[in-house]
Coordinates of C-alpha atoms in Angstrom, one line a residue:
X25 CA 177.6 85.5 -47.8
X26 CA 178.1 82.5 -49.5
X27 CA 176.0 81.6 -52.8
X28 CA 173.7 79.3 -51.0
X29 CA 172.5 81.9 -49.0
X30 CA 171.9 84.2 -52.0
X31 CA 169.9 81.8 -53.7
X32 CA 167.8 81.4 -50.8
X33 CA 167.4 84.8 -50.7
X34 CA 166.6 85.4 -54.1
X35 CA 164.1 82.6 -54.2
X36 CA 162.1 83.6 -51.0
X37 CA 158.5 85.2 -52.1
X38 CA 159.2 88.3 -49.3
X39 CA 162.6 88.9 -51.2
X40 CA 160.9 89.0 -54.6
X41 CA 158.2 90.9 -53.5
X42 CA 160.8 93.9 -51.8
X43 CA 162.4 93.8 -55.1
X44 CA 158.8 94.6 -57.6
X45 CA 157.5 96.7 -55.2
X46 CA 160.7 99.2 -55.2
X47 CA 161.5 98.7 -58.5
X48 CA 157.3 99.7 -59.6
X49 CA 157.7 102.2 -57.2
X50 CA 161.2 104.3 -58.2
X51 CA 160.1 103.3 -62.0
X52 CA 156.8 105.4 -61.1
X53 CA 158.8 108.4 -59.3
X54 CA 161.2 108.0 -62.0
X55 CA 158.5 108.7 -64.9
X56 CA 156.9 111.7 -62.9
X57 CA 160.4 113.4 -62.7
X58 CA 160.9 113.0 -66.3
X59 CA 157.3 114.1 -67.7
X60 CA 157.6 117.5 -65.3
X61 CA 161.1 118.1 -66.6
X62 CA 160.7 117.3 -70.2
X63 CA 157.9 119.3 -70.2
X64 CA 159.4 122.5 -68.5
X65 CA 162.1 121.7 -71.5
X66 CA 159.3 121.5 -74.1
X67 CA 157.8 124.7 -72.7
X68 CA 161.6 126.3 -73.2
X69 CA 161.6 125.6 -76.7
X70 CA 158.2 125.7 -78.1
X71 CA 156.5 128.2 -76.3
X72 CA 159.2 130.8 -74.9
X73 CA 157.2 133.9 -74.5
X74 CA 154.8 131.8 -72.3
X75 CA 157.4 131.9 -70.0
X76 CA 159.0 135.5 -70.5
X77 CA 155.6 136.8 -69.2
X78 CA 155.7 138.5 -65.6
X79 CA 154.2 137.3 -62.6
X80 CA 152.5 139.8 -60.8
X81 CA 153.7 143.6 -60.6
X82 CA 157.2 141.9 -59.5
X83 CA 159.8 141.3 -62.5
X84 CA 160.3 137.5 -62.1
X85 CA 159.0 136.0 -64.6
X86 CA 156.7 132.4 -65.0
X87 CA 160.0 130.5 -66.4
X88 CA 161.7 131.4 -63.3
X89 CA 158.5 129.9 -61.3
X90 CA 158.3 127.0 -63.2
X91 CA 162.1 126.1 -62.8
X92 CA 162.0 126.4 -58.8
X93 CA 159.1 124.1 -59.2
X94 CA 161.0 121.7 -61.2
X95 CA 163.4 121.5 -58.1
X96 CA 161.2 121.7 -55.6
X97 CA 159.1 118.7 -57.0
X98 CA 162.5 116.7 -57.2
X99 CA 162.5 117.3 -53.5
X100 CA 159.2 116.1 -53.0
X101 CA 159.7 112.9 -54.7
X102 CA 162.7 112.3 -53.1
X103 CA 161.0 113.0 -49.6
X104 CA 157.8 110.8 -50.9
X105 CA 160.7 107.7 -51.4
X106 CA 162.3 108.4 -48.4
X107 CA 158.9 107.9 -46.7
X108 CA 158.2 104.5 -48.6
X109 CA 162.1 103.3 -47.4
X110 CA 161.5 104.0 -44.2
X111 CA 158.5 102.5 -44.1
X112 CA 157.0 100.1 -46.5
X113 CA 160.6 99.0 -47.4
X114 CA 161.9 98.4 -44.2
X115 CA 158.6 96.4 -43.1
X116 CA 159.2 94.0 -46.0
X117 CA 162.8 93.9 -45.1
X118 CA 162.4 93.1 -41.7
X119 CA 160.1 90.2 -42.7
X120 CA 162.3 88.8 -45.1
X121 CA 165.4 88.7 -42.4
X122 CA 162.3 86.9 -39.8
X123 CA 161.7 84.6 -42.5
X124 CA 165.4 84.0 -42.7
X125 CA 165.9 83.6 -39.1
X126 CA 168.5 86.9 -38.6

């Protein structure tokens, strides 16, 4: 690709508009990720026998819940961007390359 062609690119509205709406978007999933996780590691060290208490009858205790969650959301925000690619991403993508003429 030559530099003409990515200064087209760059310039063209669809192109800029790909580029805000993914970079708002993984800065948004990015900030979720790190408020759940620094706040499971706040938890660890300010308030530790919130999480040594038991859940249930059983002997796993609410840290151990809490952690699996911590992964489990990761999962679900990667899933939620995945979604977005696919989609959204791919609509806007496909426009630009119309616009284009690929």
């Amino acid at each position: 690709m030559s530099d003409i062609e990515t200064a087209r690119i760059a310039q063209n509205p669809r192109f800029k508009e790909l580029v805000h709406e993914r970079t708002r978007f993984g800065w948004t999933l990015t900030i979720a990720m790190l408020l759940v996780y620094f706040g499971f590691i706040g938890l660890i060290a300010f308030d530790k026998s919130l999480l040594a208490m038991k859940v249930g009858s059983a002997t796993t205790s609410l840290g151990l819940v809490l952690g699996v969650a911590v992964i489990v959301f990761a999962f679900i925000l990667t899933g939620i961007y995945v979604q977005r690619a696919n989609g959204r991403f791919d609509e806007l993508t496909a426009a630009l390359k119309r616009d284009l003429g690929r």
